[in-house]
mmCIF file with all atom_site columns, C-alpha atoms in Angstrom:
data_model
loop_
_atom_site.group_PDB
_atom_site.id
_atom_site.type_symbol
_atom_site.label_atom_id
_atom_site.label_alt_id
_atom_site.label_comp_id
_atom_site.label_asym_id
_atom_site.label_entity_id
_atom_site.label_seq_id
_atom_site.pdbx_PDB_ins_code
_atom_site.Cartn_x
_atom_site.Cartn_y
_atom_site.Cartn_z
_atom_site.occupancy
_atom_site.B_iso_or_equiv
_atom_site.pdbx_formal_charge
_atom_site.auth_seq_id
_atom_site.auth_comp_id
_atom_site.auth_asym_id
_atom_site.auth_atom_id
_atom_site.pdbx_PDB_model_num
ATOM 1   C CA . MET A 1 1   ? 9.180  -59.183 24.912 1.00 72.00 ? 1   MET A CA 1
ATOM 2   C CA . SER A 1 2   ? 10.502 -56.766 21.659 1.00 87.00 ? 2   SER A CA 1
ATOM 3   C CA . ALA A 1 3   ? 10.439 -53.173 21.965 1.00 90.00 ? 3   ALA A CA 1
ATOM 4   C CA . ARG A 1 4   ? 7.630  -51.587 19.803 1.00 94.00 ? 4   ARG A CA 1
ATOM 5   C CA . LEU A 1 5   ? 9.709  -48.709 18.616 1.00 93.00 ? 5   LEU A CA 1
ATOM 6   C CA . ASN A 1 6   ? 12.944 -45.827 19.396 1.00 93.00 ? 6   ASN A CA 1
ATOM 7   C CA . PRO A 1 7   ? 10.767 -43.000 20.801 1.00 94.00 ? 7   PRO A CA 1
ATOM 8   C CA . TYR A 1 8   ? 14.146 -41.056 20.670 1.00 93.00 ? 8   TYR A CA 1
ATOM 9   C CA . ALA A 1 9   ? 14.432 -42.101 17.196 1.00 94.00 ? 9   ALA A CA 1
ATOM 10  C CA . ALA A 1 10  ? 10.396 -41.341 15.874 1.00 94.00 ? 10  ALA A CA 1
ATOM 11  C CA . ALA A 1 11  ? 10.488 -38.293 17.764 1.00 97.00 ? 11  ALA A CA 1
ATOM 12  C CA . PRO A 1 12  ? 13.552 -36.194 18.792 1.00 97.00 ? 12  PRO A CA 1
ATOM 13  C CA . GLU A 1 13  ? 11.890 -32.703 19.405 1.00 98.00 ? 13  GLU A CA 1
ATOM 14  C CA . MET A 1 14  ? 9.695  -34.593 21.102 1.00 97.00 ? 14  MET A CA 1
ATOM 15  C CA . ILE A 1 15  ? 11.969 -36.088 23.856 1.00 97.00 ? 15  ILE A CA 1
ATOM 16  C CA . ALA A 1 16  ? 14.487 -32.807 23.649 1.00 98.00 ? 16  ALA A CA 1
ATOM 17  C CA . ALA A 1 17  ? 11.561 -31.622 25.216 1.00 98.00 ? 17  ALA A CA 1
ATOM 18  C CA . MET A 1 18  ? 11.127 -34.209 28.808 1.00 97.00 ? 18  MET A CA 1
ATOM 19  C CA . THR A 1 19  ? 15.097 -34.190 28.319 1.00 97.00 ? 19  THR A CA 1
ATOM 20  C CA . ALA A 1 20  ? 15.070 -30.257 29.006 1.00 98.00 ? 20  ALA A CA 1
ATOM 21  C CA . LEU A 1 21  ? 12.162 -30.756 31.802 1.00 98.00 ? 21  LEU A CA 1
ATOM 22  C CA . GLU A 1 22  ? 14.140 -33.699 33.226 1.00 97.00 ? 22  GLU A CA 1
ATOM 23  C CA . GLU A 1 23  ? 17.647 -31.635 33.761 1.00 98.00 ? 23  GLU A CA 1
ATOM 24  C CA . ALA A 1 24  ? 15.222 -29.173 34.833 1.00 98.00 ? 24  ALA A CA 1
ATOM 25  C CA . VAL A 1 25  ? 13.804 -31.090 37.929 1.00 97.00 ? 25  VAL A CA 1
ATOM 26  C CA . VAL A 1 26  ? 17.680 -32.580 38.334 1.00 96.00 ? 26  VAL A CA 1
ATOM 27  C CA . SER A 1 27  ? 18.487 -29.415 39.150 1.00 98.00 ? 27  SER A CA 1
ATOM 28  C CA . SER A 1 28  ? 16.031 -27.652 41.049 1.00 98.00 ? 28  SER A CA 1
ATOM 29  C CA . GLY A 1 29  ? 17.424 -27.672 44.404 1.00 98.00 ? 29  GLY A CA 1
ATOM 30  C CA . LEU A 1 30  ? 15.026 -32.056 45.431 1.00 98.00 ? 30  LEU A CA 1
ATOM 31  C CA . GLU A 1 31  ? 18.222 -34.079 47.174 1.00 98.00 ? 31  GLU A CA 1
ATOM 32  C CA . HIS A 1 32  ? 19.386 -36.354 44.461 1.00 97.00 ? 32  HIS A CA 1
ATOM 33  C CA . SER A 1 33  ? 18.717 -39.421 46.528 1.00 97.00 ? 33  SER A CA 1
ATOM 34  C CA . LEU A 1 34  ? 15.248 -38.389 46.815 1.00 98.00 ? 34  LEU A CA 1
ATOM 35  C CA . ILE A 1 35  ? 15.070 -38.266 43.151 1.00 98.00 ? 35  ILE A CA 1
ATOM 36  C CA . GLU A 1 36  ? 16.076 -41.734 42.891 1.00 98.00 ? 36  GLU A CA 1
ATOM 37  C CA . LEU A 1 37  ? 13.860 -42.970 45.457 1.00 98.00 ? 37  LEU A CA 1
ATOM 38  C CA . VAL A 1 38  ? 10.646 -41.236 43.634 1.00 98.00 ? 38  VAL A CA 1
ATOM 39  C CA . LYS A 1 39  ? 11.613 -42.255 40.377 1.00 98.00 ? 39  LYS A CA 1
ATOM 40  C CA . THR A 1 40  ? 11.858 -45.953 41.699 1.00 98.00 ? 40  THR A CA 1
ATOM 41  C CA . ARG A 1 41  ? 8.984  -46.400 43.273 1.00 98.00 ? 41  ARG A CA 1
ATOM 42  C CA . ALA A 1 42  ? 6.822  -45.030 40.296 1.00 98.00 ? 42  ALA A CA 1
ATOM 43  C CA . SER A 1 43  ? 8.855  -46.786 38.090 1.00 98.00 ? 43  SER A CA 1
ATOM 44  C CA . GLN A 1 44  ? 8.004  -49.984 40.310 1.00 98.00 ? 44  GLN A CA 1
ATOM 45  C CA . ILE A 1 45  ? 3.899  -48.952 40.856 1.00 98.00 ? 45  ILE A CA 1
ATOM 46  C CA . ASN A 1 46  ? 3.845  -48.730 36.438 1.00 98.00 ? 46  ASN A CA 1
ATOM 47  C CA . GLY A 1 47  ? 5.640  -51.622 36.068 1.00 96.00 ? 47  GLY A CA 1
ATOM 48  C CA . CYS A 1 48  ? 8.964  -50.436 34.066 1.00 95.00 ? 48  CYS A CA 1
ATOM 49  C CA . ALA A 1 49  ? 12.004 -52.584 34.227 1.00 93.00 ? 49  ALA A CA 1
ATOM 50  C CA . PHE A 1 50  ? 14.022 -50.290 31.627 1.00 93.00 ? 50  PHE A CA 1
ATOM 51  C CA . CYS A 1 51  ? 13.661 -46.972 35.261 1.00 95.00 ? 51  CYS A CA 1
ATOM 52  C CA . ILE A 1 52  ? 13.586 -49.661 37.794 1.00 96.00 ? 52  ILE A CA 1
ATOM 53  C CA . HIS A 1 53  ? 16.959 -50.351 35.870 1.00 96.00 ? 53  HIS A CA 1
ATOM 54  C CA . MET A 1 54  ? 18.100 -47.423 34.895 1.00 95.00 ? 54  MET A CA 1
ATOM 55  C CA . HIS A 1 55  ? 17.120 -45.362 38.824 1.00 97.00 ? 55  HIS A CA 1
ATOM 56  C CA . THR A 1 56  ? 18.463 -48.392 40.857 1.00 97.00 ? 56  THR A CA 1
ATOM 57  C CA . ARG A 1 57  ? 21.738 -48.018 39.468 1.00 96.00 ? 57  ARG A CA 1
ATOM 58  C CA . ASP A 1 58  ? 21.365 -44.734 39.754 1.00 97.00 ? 58  ASP A CA 1
ATOM 59  C CA . ALA A 1 59  ? 20.491 -44.716 43.688 1.00 98.00 ? 59  ALA A CA 1
ATOM 60  C CA . ARG A 1 60  ? 23.072 -47.106 43.789 1.00 98.00 ? 60  ARG A CA 1
ATOM 61  C CA . ALA A 1 61  ? 26.238 -45.620 42.173 1.00 97.00 ? 61  ALA A CA 1
ATOM 62  C CA . GLN A 1 62  ? 24.711 -41.936 44.284 1.00 96.00 ? 62  GLN A CA 1
ATOM 63  C CA . GLY A 1 63  ? 25.820 -43.960 48.040 1.00 97.00 ? 63  GLY A CA 1
ATOM 64  C CA . GLU A 1 64  ? 22.476 -45.515 47.813 1.00 98.00 ? 64  GLU A CA 1
ATOM 65  C CA . SER A 1 65  ? 21.709 -48.771 50.056 1.00 98.00 ? 65  SER A CA 1
ATOM 66  C CA . GLU A 1 66  ? 20.921 -52.164 49.058 1.00 97.00 ? 66  GLU A CA 1
ATOM 67  C CA . GLU A 1 67  ? 18.185 -52.458 51.722 1.00 98.00 ? 67  GLU A CA 1
ATOM 68  C CA . ARG A 1 68  ? 16.583 -49.653 51.399 1.00 98.00 ? 68  ARG A CA 1
ATOM 69  C CA . LEU A 1 69  ? 16.100 -50.052 47.483 1.00 98.00 ? 69  LEU A CA 1
ATOM 70  C CA . TYR A 1 70  ? 14.798 -53.769 48.359 1.00 97.00 ? 70  TYR A CA 1
ATOM 71  C CA . LEU A 1 71  ? 12.115 -52.322 50.805 1.00 98.00 ? 71  LEU A CA 1
ATOM 72  C CA . LEU A 1 72  ? 10.844 -49.346 48.613 1.00 98.00 ? 72  LEU A CA 1
ATOM 73  C CA . ALA A 1 73  ? 8.320  -51.600 47.897 1.00 97.00 ? 73  ALA A CA 1
ATOM 74  C CA . ALA A 1 74  ? 6.809  -51.236 50.722 1.00 98.00 ? 74  ALA A CA 1
ATOM 75  C CA . TRP A 1 75  ? 8.292  -47.826 52.102 1.00 98.00 ? 75  TRP A CA 1
ATOM 76  C CA . TRP A 1 76  ? 5.745  -47.298 54.638 1.00 98.00 ? 76  TRP A CA 1
ATOM 77  C CA . GLU A 1 77  ? 6.524  -50.111 56.678 1.00 98.00 ? 77  GLU A CA 1
ATOM 78  C CA . SER A 1 78  ? 10.505 -49.587 56.956 1.00 98.00 ? 78  SER A CA 1
ATOM 79  C CA . SER A 1 79  ? 12.211 -47.092 59.534 1.00 98.00 ? 79  SER A CA 1
ATOM 80  C CA . LEU A 1 80  ? 15.081 -46.592 56.980 1.00 98.00 ? 80  LEU A CA 1
ATOM 81  C CA . PHE A 1 81  ? 13.046 -44.052 55.120 1.00 98.00 ? 81  PHE A CA 1
ATOM 82  C CA . THR A 1 82  ? 13.477 -39.842 57.418 1.00 98.00 ? 82  THR A CA 1
ATOM 83  C CA . PRO A 1 83  ? 9.907  -38.535 57.414 1.00 98.00 ? 83  PRO A CA 1
ATOM 84  C CA . ARG A 1 84  ? 10.600 -36.327 54.605 1.00 98.00 ? 84  ARG A CA 1
ATOM 85  C CA . GLU A 1 85  ? 11.391 -39.036 51.786 1.00 98.00 ? 85  GLU A CA 1
ATOM 86  C CA . LYS A 1 86  ? 7.892  -41.191 53.522 1.00 98.00 ? 86  LYS A CA 1
ATOM 87  C CA . ALA A 1 87  ? 6.201  -37.881 52.805 1.00 98.00 ? 87  ALA A CA 1
ATOM 88  C CA . ALA A 1 88  ? 7.698  -37.840 49.280 1.00 99.00 ? 88  ALA A CA 1
ATOM 89  C CA . LEU A 1 89  ? 6.595  -40.770 48.324 1.00 99.00 ? 89  LEU A CA 1
ATOM 90  C CA . THR A 1 90  ? 3.381  -41.137 50.192 1.00 98.00 ? 90  THR A CA 1
ATOM 91  C CA . TRP A 1 91  ? 2.611  -38.014 47.404 1.00 99.00 ? 91  TRP A CA 1
ATOM 92  C CA . THR A 1 92  ? 4.266  -40.224 44.788 1.00 99.00 ? 92  THR A CA 1
ATOM 93  C CA . ASP A 1 93  ? 2.252  -43.456 44.948 1.00 98.00 ? 93  ASP A CA 1
ATOM 94  C CA . SER A 1 94  ? -0.963 -40.863 45.275 1.00 98.00 ? 94  SER A CA 1
ATOM 95  C CA . LEU A 1 95  ? -0.117 -39.169 42.140 1.00 98.00 ? 95  LEU A CA 1
ATOM 96  C CA . THR A 1 96  ? 1.045  -41.902 40.206 1.00 98.00 ? 96  THR A CA 1
ATOM 97  C CA . LEU A 1 97  ? -1.949 -43.774 40.751 1.00 98.00 ? 97  LEU A CA 1
ATOM 98  C CA . ILE A 1 98  ? -4.109 -40.832 41.234 1.00 98.00 ? 98  ILE A CA 1
ATOM 99  C CA . ALA A 1 99  ? -7.215 -42.613 38.714 1.00 98.00 ? 99  ALA A CA 1
ATOM 100 C CA . GLN A 1 100 ? -7.732 -44.622 42.147 1.00 98.00 ? 100 GLN A CA 1
ATOM 101 C CA . THR A 1 101 ? -6.662 -41.606 45.240 1.00 98.00 ? 101 THR A CA 1
ATOM 102 C CA . ARG A 1 102 ? -7.652 -38.396 43.520 1.00 98.00 ? 102 ARG A CA 1
ATOM 103 C CA . ALA A 1 103 ? -4.962 -37.364 45.757 1.00 98.00 ? 103 ALA A CA 1
ATOM 104 C CA . PRO A 1 104 ? -6.156 -36.874 48.809 1.00 98.00 ? 104 PRO A CA 1
ATOM 105 C CA . ASP A 1 105 ? -6.553 -33.821 51.337 1.00 98.00 ? 105 ASP A CA 1
ATOM 106 C CA . ALA A 1 106 ? -5.218 -36.850 53.373 1.00 98.00 ? 106 ALA A CA 1
ATOM 107 C CA . ASP A 1 107 ? -1.121 -37.310 51.221 1.00 98.00 ? 107 ASP A CA 1
ATOM 108 C CA . TYR A 1 108 ? -1.253 -33.073 50.238 1.00 98.00 ? 108 TYR A CA 1
ATOM 109 C CA . ALA A 1 109 ? -1.039 -32.843 54.241 1.00 98.00 ? 109 ALA A CA 1
ATOM 110 C CA . THR A 1 110 ? 1.778  -34.832 54.718 1.00 98.00 ? 110 THR A CA 1
ATOM 111 C CA . LEU A 1 111 ? 3.005  -33.558 51.919 1.00 98.00 ? 111 LEU A CA 1
ATOM 112 C CA . ARG A 1 112 ? 2.951  -30.024 52.833 1.00 98.00 ? 112 ARG A CA 1
ATOM 113 C CA . GLU A 1 113 ? 4.320  -30.842 57.464 1.00 98.00 ? 113 GLU A CA 1
ATOM 114 C CA . HIS A 1 114 ? 7.535  -31.936 54.892 1.00 98.00 ? 114 HIS A CA 1
ATOM 115 C CA . PHE A 1 115 ? 8.139  -29.247 51.148 1.00 98.00 ? 115 PHE A CA 1
ATOM 116 C CA . ASP A 1 116 ? 7.535  -25.413 51.048 1.00 98.00 ? 116 ASP A CA 1
ATOM 117 C CA . GLU A 1 117 ? 4.971  -24.975 47.901 1.00 98.00 ? 117 GLU A CA 1
ATOM 118 C CA . ALA A 1 118 ? 8.123  -24.774 45.861 1.00 98.00 ? 118 ALA A CA 1
ATOM 119 C CA . GLU A 1 119 ? 9.751  -27.870 46.516 1.00 98.00 ? 119 GLU A CA 1
ATOM 120 C CA . ALA A 1 120 ? 5.757  -28.871 46.278 1.00 98.00 ? 120 ALA A CA 1
ATOM 121 C CA . VAL A 1 121 ? 5.589  -28.179 43.376 1.00 98.00 ? 121 VAL A CA 1
ATOM 122 C CA . LYS A 1 122 ? 9.365  -29.430 42.057 1.00 98.00 ? 122 LYS A CA 1
ATOM 123 C CA . LEU A 1 123 ? 7.935  -33.002 43.743 1.00 98.00 ? 123 LEU A CA 1
ATOM 124 C CA . THR A 1 124 ? 4.857  -32.675 41.800 1.00 98.00 ? 124 THR A CA 1
ATOM 125 C CA . MET A 1 125 ? 7.386  -31.776 38.691 1.00 98.00 ? 125 MET A CA 1
ATOM 126 C CA . LEU A 1 126 ? 8.888  -34.945 38.526 1.00 98.00 ? 126 LEU A CA 1
ATOM 127 C CA . ILE A 1 127 ? 6.403  -36.986 40.073 1.00 98.00 ? 127 ILE A CA 1
ATOM 128 C CA . GLY A 1 128 ? 5.032  -36.232 36.637 1.00 98.00 ? 128 GLY A CA 1
ATOM 129 C CA . ALA A 1 129 ? 7.776  -36.635 34.538 1.00 98.00 ? 129 ALA A CA 1
ATOM 130 C CA . ILE A 1 130 ? 9.200  -40.326 35.733 1.00 98.00 ? 130 ILE A CA 1
ATOM 131 C CA . ASN A 1 131 ? 5.712  -41.331 34.934 1.00 98.00 ? 131 ASN A CA 1
ATOM 132 C CA . VAL A 1 132 ? 6.046  -39.400 31.514 1.00 98.00 ? 132 VAL A CA 1
ATOM 133 C CA . TRP A 1 133 ? 9.326  -41.856 30.677 1.00 97.00 ? 133 TRP A CA 1
ATOM 134 C CA . ASN A 1 134 ? 7.866  -44.840 32.164 1.00 96.00 ? 134 ASN A CA 1
ATOM 135 C CA . ARG A 1 135 ? 4.136  -44.991 29.719 1.00 97.00 ? 135 ARG A CA 1
ATOM 136 C CA . LEU A 1 136 ? 7.449  -43.933 27.000 1.00 96.00 ? 136 LEU A CA 1
ATOM 137 C CA . ALA A 1 137 ? 9.108  -47.108 28.585 1.00 94.00 ? 137 ALA A CA 1
ATOM 138 C CA . VAL A 1 138 ? 6.285  -49.779 29.226 1.00 95.00 ? 138 VAL A CA 1
ATOM 139 C CA . GLY A 1 139 ? 4.594  -48.160 26.005 1.00 94.00 ? 139 GLY A CA 1
ATOM 140 C CA . PHE A 1 140 ? 7.419  -48.210 22.911 1.00 94.00 ? 140 PHE A CA 1
ATOM 141 C CA . ARG A 1 141 ? 8.935  -51.398 25.127 1.00 93.00 ? 141 ARG A CA 1
ATOM 142 C CA . SER A 1 142 ? 11.966 -49.860 26.283 1.00 88.00 ? 142 SER A CA 1
ATOM 143 C CA . GLN A 1 143 ? 14.706 -53.068 27.032 1.00 89.00 ? 143 GLN A CA 1
ATOM 144 C CA . HIS A 1 144 ? 17.341 -52.686 29.313 1.00 90.00 ? 144 HIS A CA 1
ATOM 145 C CA . PRO A 1 145 ? 20.388 -53.725 29.864 1.00 86.00 ? 145 PRO A CA 1
ATOM 146 C CA . ARG A 1 146 ? 21.065 -57.672 29.222 1.00 80.00 ? 146 ARG A CA 1
ATOM 147 C CA . LYS A 1 147 ? 24.394 -57.424 30.196 1.00 69.00 ? 147 LYS A CA 1
ATOM 148 C CA . TRP A 1 148 ? 24.208 -58.491 33.669 1.00 54.00 ? 148 TRP A CA 1
ATOM 149 C CA . VAL A 1 149 ? 22.887 -61.826 32.496 1.00 52.00 ? 149 VAL A CA 1
ATOM 150 C CA . ALA A 1 150 ? 24.970 -62.093 30.123 1.00 51.00 ? 150 ALA A CA 1
ATOM 151 C CA . GLU A 1 151 ? 27.888 -62.657 32.517 1.00 55.00 ? 151 GLU A CA 1
ATOM 152 C CA . LYS A 1 152 ? 25.670 -64.754 34.932 1.00 56.00 ? 152 LYS A CA 1
ATOM 153 C CA . ALA A 1 153 ? 25.171 -67.261 32.245 1.00 54.00 ? 153 ALA A CA 1
ATOM 154 C CA . ALA A 1 154 ? 28.855 -67.302 31.326 1.00 53.00 ? 154 ALA A CA 1
#
């Protein structure tokens, strides 16, 4: 698979707008560990290797454990995630798969048990942003770095 185009070069003004949203989300007050879990989970659902690579690396750099990153694909079965994280991941799954889920009331109720109104909006913006990034990366076939592969082959 090869890249189709470079969206950063093709429409820099649009990428600048997305970058501004990204910066607002990251500085919103949500826990950075939670932000990386949400970004990684949405990227898993969307099959975005570029973003999975990026956000698992960022999560590790911030101290996230390998074990939790491995179990993120089945987070609902794991006791390693806090109730607040599980609520965020429930909402992430619900909104990322919105065509199937329609964001059910039960998922919203779980969200509101652990997030106030402002946090619910911030989390929803985070989920929306990573879904846009995933669509850019998957749609235009962005390639994650291959350094690890080259090192292992040597």
